[in-house]
Coordinates of C-alpha atoms in Angstrom, one line a residue:
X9 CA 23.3 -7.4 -17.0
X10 CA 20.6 -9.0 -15.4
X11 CA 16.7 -9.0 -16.7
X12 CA 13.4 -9.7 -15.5
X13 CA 11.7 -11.7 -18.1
X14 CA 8.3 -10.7 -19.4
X15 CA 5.1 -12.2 -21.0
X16 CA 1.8 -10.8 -22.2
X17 CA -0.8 -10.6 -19.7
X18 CA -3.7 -9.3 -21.6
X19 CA -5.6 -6.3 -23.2
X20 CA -7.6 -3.7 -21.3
X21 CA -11.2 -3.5 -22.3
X22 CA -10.3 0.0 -24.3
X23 CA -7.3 -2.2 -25.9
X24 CA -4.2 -1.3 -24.6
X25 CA -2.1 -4.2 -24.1
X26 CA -0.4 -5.1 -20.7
X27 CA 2.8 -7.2 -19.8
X28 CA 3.8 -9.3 -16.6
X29 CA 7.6 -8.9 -15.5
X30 CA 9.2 -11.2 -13.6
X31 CA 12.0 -10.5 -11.0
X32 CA 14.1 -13.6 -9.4
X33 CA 17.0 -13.3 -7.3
X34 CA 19.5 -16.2 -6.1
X35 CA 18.2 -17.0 -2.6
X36 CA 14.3 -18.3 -3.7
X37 CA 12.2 -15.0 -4.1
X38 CA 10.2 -14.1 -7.2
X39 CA 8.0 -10.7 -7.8
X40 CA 5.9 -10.8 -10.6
X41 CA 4.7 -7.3 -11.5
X42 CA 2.2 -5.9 -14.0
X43 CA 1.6 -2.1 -16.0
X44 CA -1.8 -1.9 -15.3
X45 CA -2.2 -0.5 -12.4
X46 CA 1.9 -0.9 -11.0
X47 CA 0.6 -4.1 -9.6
X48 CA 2.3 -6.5 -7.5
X49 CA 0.5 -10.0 -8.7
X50 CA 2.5 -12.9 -7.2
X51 CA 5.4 -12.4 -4.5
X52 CA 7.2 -15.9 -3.8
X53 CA 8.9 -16.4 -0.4
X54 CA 10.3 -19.1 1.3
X55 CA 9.5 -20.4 4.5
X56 CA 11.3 -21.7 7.4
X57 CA 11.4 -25.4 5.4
X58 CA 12.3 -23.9 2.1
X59 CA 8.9 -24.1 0.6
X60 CA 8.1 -21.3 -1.8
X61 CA 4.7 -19.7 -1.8
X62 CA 2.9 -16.7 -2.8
X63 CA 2.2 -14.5 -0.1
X64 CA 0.2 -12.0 -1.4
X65 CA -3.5 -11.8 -2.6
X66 CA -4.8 -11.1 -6.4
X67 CA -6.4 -12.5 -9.2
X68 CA -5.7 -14.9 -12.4
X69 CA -6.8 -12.7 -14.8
X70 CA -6.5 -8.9 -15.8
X71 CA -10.3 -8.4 -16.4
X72 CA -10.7 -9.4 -12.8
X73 CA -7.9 -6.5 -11.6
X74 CA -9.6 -4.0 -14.1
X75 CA -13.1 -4.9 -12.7
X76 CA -11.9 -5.2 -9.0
X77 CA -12.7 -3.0 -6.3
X78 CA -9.9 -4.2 -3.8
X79 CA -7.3 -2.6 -4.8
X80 CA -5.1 -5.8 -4.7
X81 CA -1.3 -5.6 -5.2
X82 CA -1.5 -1.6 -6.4
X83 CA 0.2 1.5 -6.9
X84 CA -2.5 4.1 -5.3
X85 CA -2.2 7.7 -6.7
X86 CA -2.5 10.8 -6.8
X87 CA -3.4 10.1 -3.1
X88 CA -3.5 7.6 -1.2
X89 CA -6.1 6.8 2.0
X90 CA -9.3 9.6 2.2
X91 CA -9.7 13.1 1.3
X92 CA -13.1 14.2 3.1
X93 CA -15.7 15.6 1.0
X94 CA -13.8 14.8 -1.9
X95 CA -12.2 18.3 -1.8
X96 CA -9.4 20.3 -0.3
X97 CA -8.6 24.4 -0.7
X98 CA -4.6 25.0 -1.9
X99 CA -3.4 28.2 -3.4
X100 CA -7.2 29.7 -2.3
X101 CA -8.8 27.8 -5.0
X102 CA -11.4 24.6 -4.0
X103 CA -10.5 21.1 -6.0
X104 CA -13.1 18.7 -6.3
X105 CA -12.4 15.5 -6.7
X106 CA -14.0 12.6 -8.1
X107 CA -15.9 10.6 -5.2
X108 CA -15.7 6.6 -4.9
X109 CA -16.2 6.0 -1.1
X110 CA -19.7 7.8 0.2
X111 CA -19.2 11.3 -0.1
X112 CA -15.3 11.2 0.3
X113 CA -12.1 10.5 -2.5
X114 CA -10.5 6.8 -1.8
X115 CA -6.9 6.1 -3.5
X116 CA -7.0 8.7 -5.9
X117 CA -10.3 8.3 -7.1
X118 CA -12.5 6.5 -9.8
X119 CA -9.8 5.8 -12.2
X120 CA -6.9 6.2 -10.2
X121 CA -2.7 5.3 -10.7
X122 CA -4.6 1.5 -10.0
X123 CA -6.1 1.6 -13.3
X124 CA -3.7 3.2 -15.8
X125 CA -1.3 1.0 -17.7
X126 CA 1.7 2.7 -16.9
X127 CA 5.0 2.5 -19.2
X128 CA 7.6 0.0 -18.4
X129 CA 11.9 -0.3 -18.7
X130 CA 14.4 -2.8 -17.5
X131 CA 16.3 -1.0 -15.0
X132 CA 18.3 -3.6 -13.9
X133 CA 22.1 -4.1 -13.4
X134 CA 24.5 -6.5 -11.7
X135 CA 23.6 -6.5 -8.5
X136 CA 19.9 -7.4 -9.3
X137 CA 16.5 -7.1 -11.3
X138 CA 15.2 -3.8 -11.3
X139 CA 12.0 -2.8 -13.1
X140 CA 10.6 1.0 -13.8
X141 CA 7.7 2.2 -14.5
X142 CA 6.8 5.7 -15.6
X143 CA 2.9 7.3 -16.0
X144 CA 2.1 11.4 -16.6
X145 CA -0.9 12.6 -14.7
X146 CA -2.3 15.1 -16.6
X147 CA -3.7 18.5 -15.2
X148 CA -7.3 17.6 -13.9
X149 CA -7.5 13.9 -13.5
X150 CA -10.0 12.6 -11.3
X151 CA -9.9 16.3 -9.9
X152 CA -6.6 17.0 -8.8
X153 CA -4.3 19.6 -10.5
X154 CA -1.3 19.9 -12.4
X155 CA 0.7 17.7 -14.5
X156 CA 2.6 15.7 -12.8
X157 CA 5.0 12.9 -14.1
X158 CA 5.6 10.1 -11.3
X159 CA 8.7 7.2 -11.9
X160 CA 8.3 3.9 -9.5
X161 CA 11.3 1.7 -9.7
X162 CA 10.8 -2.3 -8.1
X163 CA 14.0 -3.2 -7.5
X164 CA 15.2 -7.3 -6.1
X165 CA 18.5 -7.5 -5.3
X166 CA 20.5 -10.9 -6.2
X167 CA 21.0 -11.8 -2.9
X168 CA 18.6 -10.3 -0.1
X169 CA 15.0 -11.3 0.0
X170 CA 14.3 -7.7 -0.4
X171 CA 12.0 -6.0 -2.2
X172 CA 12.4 -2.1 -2.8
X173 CA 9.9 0.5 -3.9
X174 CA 11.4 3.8 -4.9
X175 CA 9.0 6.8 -6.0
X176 CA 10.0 9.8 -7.5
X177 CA 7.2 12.3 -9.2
X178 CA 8.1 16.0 -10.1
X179 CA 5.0 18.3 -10.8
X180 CA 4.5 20.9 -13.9
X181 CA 2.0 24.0 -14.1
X182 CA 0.5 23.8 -11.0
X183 CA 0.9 22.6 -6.9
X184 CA -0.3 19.7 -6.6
X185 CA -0.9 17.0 -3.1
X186 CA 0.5 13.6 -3.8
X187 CA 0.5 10.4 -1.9
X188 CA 1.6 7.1 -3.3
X189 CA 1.8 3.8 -1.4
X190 CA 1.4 -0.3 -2.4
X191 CA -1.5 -2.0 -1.8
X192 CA -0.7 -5.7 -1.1
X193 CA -2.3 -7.7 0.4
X194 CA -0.4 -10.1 2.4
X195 CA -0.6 -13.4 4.6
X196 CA 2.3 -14.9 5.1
X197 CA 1.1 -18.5 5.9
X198 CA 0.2 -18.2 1.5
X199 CA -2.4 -16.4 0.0
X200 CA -5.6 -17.9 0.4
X201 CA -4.4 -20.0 3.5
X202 CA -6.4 -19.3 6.5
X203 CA -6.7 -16.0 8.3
X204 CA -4.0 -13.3 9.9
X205 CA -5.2 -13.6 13.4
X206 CA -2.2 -15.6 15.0
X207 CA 0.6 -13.5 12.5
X208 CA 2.4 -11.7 15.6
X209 CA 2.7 -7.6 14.4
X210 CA 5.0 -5.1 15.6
X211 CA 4.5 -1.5 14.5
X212 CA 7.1 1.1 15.4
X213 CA 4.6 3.9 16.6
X214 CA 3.6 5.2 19.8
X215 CA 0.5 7.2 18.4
X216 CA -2.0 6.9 15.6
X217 CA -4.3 8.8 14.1
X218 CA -8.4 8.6 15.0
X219 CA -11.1 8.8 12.6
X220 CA -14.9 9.6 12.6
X221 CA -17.5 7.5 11.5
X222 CA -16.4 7.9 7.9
X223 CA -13.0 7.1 8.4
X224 CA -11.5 10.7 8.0
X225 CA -9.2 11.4 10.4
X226 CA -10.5 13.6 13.9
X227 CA -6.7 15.7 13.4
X228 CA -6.1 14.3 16.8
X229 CA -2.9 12.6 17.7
X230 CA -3.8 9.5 20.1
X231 CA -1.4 8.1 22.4
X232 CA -1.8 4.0 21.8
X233 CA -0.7 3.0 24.8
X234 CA -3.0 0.8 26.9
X235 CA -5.2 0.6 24.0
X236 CA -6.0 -2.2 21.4
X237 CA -3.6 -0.2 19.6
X238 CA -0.4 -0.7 21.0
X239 CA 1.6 -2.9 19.0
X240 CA 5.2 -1.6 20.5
X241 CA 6.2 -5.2 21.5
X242 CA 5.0 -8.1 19.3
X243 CA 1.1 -8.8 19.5
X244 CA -0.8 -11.2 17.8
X245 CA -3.2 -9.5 15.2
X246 CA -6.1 -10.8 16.6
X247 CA -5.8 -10.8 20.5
X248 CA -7.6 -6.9 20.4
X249 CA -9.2 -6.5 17.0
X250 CA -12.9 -7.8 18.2
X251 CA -12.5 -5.0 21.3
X252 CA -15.6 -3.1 23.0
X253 CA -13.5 0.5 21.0
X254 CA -15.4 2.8 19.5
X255 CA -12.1 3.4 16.1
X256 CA -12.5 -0.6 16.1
X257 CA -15.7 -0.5 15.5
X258 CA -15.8 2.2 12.8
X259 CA -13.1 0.3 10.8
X260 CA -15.2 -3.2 11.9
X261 CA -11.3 -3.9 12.7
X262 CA -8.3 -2.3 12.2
X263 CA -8.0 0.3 9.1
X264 CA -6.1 3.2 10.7
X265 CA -3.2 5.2 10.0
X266 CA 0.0 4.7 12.7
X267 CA 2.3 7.9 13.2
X268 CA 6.2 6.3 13.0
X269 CA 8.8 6.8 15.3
X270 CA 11.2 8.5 12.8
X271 CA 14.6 9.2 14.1
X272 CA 14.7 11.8 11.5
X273 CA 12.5 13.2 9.3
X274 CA 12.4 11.0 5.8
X275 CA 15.1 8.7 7.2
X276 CA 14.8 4.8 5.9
X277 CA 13.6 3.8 9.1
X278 CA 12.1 0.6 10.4
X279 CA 8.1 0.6 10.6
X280 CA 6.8 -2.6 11.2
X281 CA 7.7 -6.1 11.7
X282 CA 5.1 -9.4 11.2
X283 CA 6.0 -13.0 11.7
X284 CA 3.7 -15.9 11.3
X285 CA 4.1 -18.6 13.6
X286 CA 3.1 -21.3 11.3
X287 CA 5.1 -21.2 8.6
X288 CA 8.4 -18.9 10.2
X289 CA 8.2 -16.1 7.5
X290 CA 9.0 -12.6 8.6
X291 CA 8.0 -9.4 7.1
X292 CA 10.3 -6.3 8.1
X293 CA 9.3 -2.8 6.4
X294 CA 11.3 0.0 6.6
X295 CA 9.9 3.3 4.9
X296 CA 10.6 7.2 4.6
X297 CA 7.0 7.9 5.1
X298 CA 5.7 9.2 8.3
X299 CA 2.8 6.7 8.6
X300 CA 1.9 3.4 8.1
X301 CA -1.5 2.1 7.2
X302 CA -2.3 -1.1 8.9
X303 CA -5.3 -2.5 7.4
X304 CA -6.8 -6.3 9.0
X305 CA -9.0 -7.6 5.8
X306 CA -12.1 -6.7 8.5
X307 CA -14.2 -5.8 4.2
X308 CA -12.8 -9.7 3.0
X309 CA -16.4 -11.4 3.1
X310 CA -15.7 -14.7 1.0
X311 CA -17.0 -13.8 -2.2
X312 CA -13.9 -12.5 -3.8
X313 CA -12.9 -15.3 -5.9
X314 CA -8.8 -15.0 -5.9
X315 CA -5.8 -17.0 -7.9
X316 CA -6.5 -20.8 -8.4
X317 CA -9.7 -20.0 -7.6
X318 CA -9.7 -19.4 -3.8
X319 CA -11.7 -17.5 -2.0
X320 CA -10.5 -15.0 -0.1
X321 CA -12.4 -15.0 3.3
X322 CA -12.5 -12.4 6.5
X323 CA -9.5 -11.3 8.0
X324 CA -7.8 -13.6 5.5
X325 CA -4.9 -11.1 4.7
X326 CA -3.7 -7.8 6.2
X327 CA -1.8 -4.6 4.3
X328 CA 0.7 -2.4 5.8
X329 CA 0.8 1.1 3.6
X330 CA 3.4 3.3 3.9
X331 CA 1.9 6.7 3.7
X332 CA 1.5 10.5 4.3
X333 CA -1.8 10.4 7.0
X334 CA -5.2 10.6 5.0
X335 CA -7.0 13.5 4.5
X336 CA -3.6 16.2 5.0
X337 CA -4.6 18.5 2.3
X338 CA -7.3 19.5 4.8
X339 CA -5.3 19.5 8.1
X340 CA -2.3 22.1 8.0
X341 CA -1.6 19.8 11.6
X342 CA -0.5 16.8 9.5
X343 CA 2.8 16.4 7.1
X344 CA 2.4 18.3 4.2
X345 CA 1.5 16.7 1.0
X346 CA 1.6 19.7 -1.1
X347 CA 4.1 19.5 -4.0
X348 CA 5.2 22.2 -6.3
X349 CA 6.5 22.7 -9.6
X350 CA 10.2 22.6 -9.9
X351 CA 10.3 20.2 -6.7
X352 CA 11.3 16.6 -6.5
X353 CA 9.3 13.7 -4.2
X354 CA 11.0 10.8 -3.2
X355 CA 10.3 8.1 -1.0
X356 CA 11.3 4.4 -0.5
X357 CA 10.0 1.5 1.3
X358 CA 11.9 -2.0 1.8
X359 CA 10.0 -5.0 2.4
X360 CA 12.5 -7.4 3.9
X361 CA 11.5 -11.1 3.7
X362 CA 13.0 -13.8 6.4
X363 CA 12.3 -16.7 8.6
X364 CA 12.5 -17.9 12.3

């Protein structure tokens, strides 16, 4: 049976230690993945030359994670994206929730799934390294309610440059909303190297969601085409992001939620595909979810001081988060997030690494 191997990666500041696992397969990727937080911390890829390199953005040090505001490489819980007001009404009872972004919830909150050291088990078998993780939000954390007991598995088969997420979460007591997504950031070019402007994006999505001033979402459904939005055929990230457009301008970029094309509904379908030009990598995601949150770095400023020391500088990476929409607990129009005791959730995402 394969294993990932494991090291020590530190203590949290109220002394709970953390590990580092480490998943390899036979064709040049390597995933290195951390408890605190479910974190992604170093993601090796190939390019078109066979030159490895770390294509997503993070830090050197698990003080730096637990102190961070970015978000980089995590698991995002109980939900991800906004909740307005830091509230939402289910069963006729108000939930408050703990506010972190103005007067709205952001990822799940103050102390979110981002900053729990979550319990970890090989998982692994012959066909590839597999790693799981397991954490039990209890009734009333950072607002939300219920008990609910969540199970990610990362899983690298031997031979595909494929990275799976698989998230399952039952709840106990009480409904609950859930919405979990990664939060990598990536550049494919190597973290650190340059900006995402030239990296060519395809999303799979012929509306999106618009947002207000605050980035909650208006509950309208916007058609994208002829817009800096449409990203139907391959465009390069930066060709619209500067645009005279009032959602451009509220996100200082893009930051907004796309509504996939889904043949079916919770089908593995295909979301997005990125390619950068420079160094040949492609990025395919294929997801369950019904949206996709494509986020431009437009908040990277240069004083984020990344791995070996780099700063990580505007538009210098971009994330692509399969999601429920933000805000659904408060708009019955969107996919619900509700879950219920005695239910199952489930989804997957696939990020599928190649070059050109």
């Amino acid at each position: 049976m394969l294993s990932p191997s494991s090291q020590p990666y530190g203590t949290t500041q109220p002394g709970e230690p953390v590990d580092l696992y480490t998943l390899t397969n036979r064709t040049g990727m390597e995933v290195a993945i951390m408890n605190y937080g479910g974190t992604i911390v170093s993601l090796r890829v190939p390019d078109r030359h066979g030159n490895s390199d770390d294509v997503v953005l993070g830090y050197d040090k698990l003080e730096d994670y637990e102190r961070g505001q970015s978000f980089f490489g995590a698991t995002i819980g109980r939900y991800a994206n906004r909740i307005a007001q830091g509230e939402f009404i289910l069963g006729k009872k108000t939930y408050r929730l703990a506010r972190n972004d103005g007067r709205n919830t952001l990822h799940g909150g103050v102390k979110g799934f981002s900053k729990r050291v979550w319990i970890a088990k090989n998982d692994s078998g012959s066909s590839g390294h597999a790693l799981r993780l397991t954490y039990l939000s209890k009734d009333g954390e950072e607002g939300f309610p219920g008990n609910l007991s969540v199970t990610i598995t990362f899983s690298l088969p031997a031979d595909d440059n494929e990275l799976h997420i698989d998230y399952t979460a039952t709840a106990d007591g009480k409904d609950t909303v859930l919405n979990l997504t990664n939060h990598s950031y990536f550049n494919l070019g190597g973290a650190g190297k340059g900006d995402i402007l030239t990296h060519q994006l395809r999303l799979c999505a012929q509306r999106f969601t618009p947002v207000d001033a605050t980035m909650i979402p208006t509950g309208e459904f916007r058609n994208i085409a002829g817009t800096p939005f449409d990203f139907v055929r391959p465009t390069a990230v930066g060709e619209h992001i500067d645009a005279d457009n009032e959602q451009l301008q509220y996100g200082k970029g893009y930051d907004h939620n796309w509504v996939l094309d889904h043949e079916h509904a919770s089908s593995l379908d295909l979301a997005a595909e990125i390619y950068d030009p420079e160094s040949g990598r492609t990025l395919v995601i294929l997801t369950t979810e019904p949206g996709i949150q494509f986020y431009a770095g437009n908040f990277l400023d240069g004083t984020i001081r990344g791995k070996g020391g780099k700063m990580y500088k505007h538009r210098s990476a971009f994330c692509l988060e399969t999601q429920h929409f933000p805000d659904s607990p408060n708009h019955p129009e969107f996919p619900s997030t509700v879950l219920k005791p005695g239910q199952r959730f489930h989804s997957s995402t696939v990020y599928r690494f190649s070059v050109r």
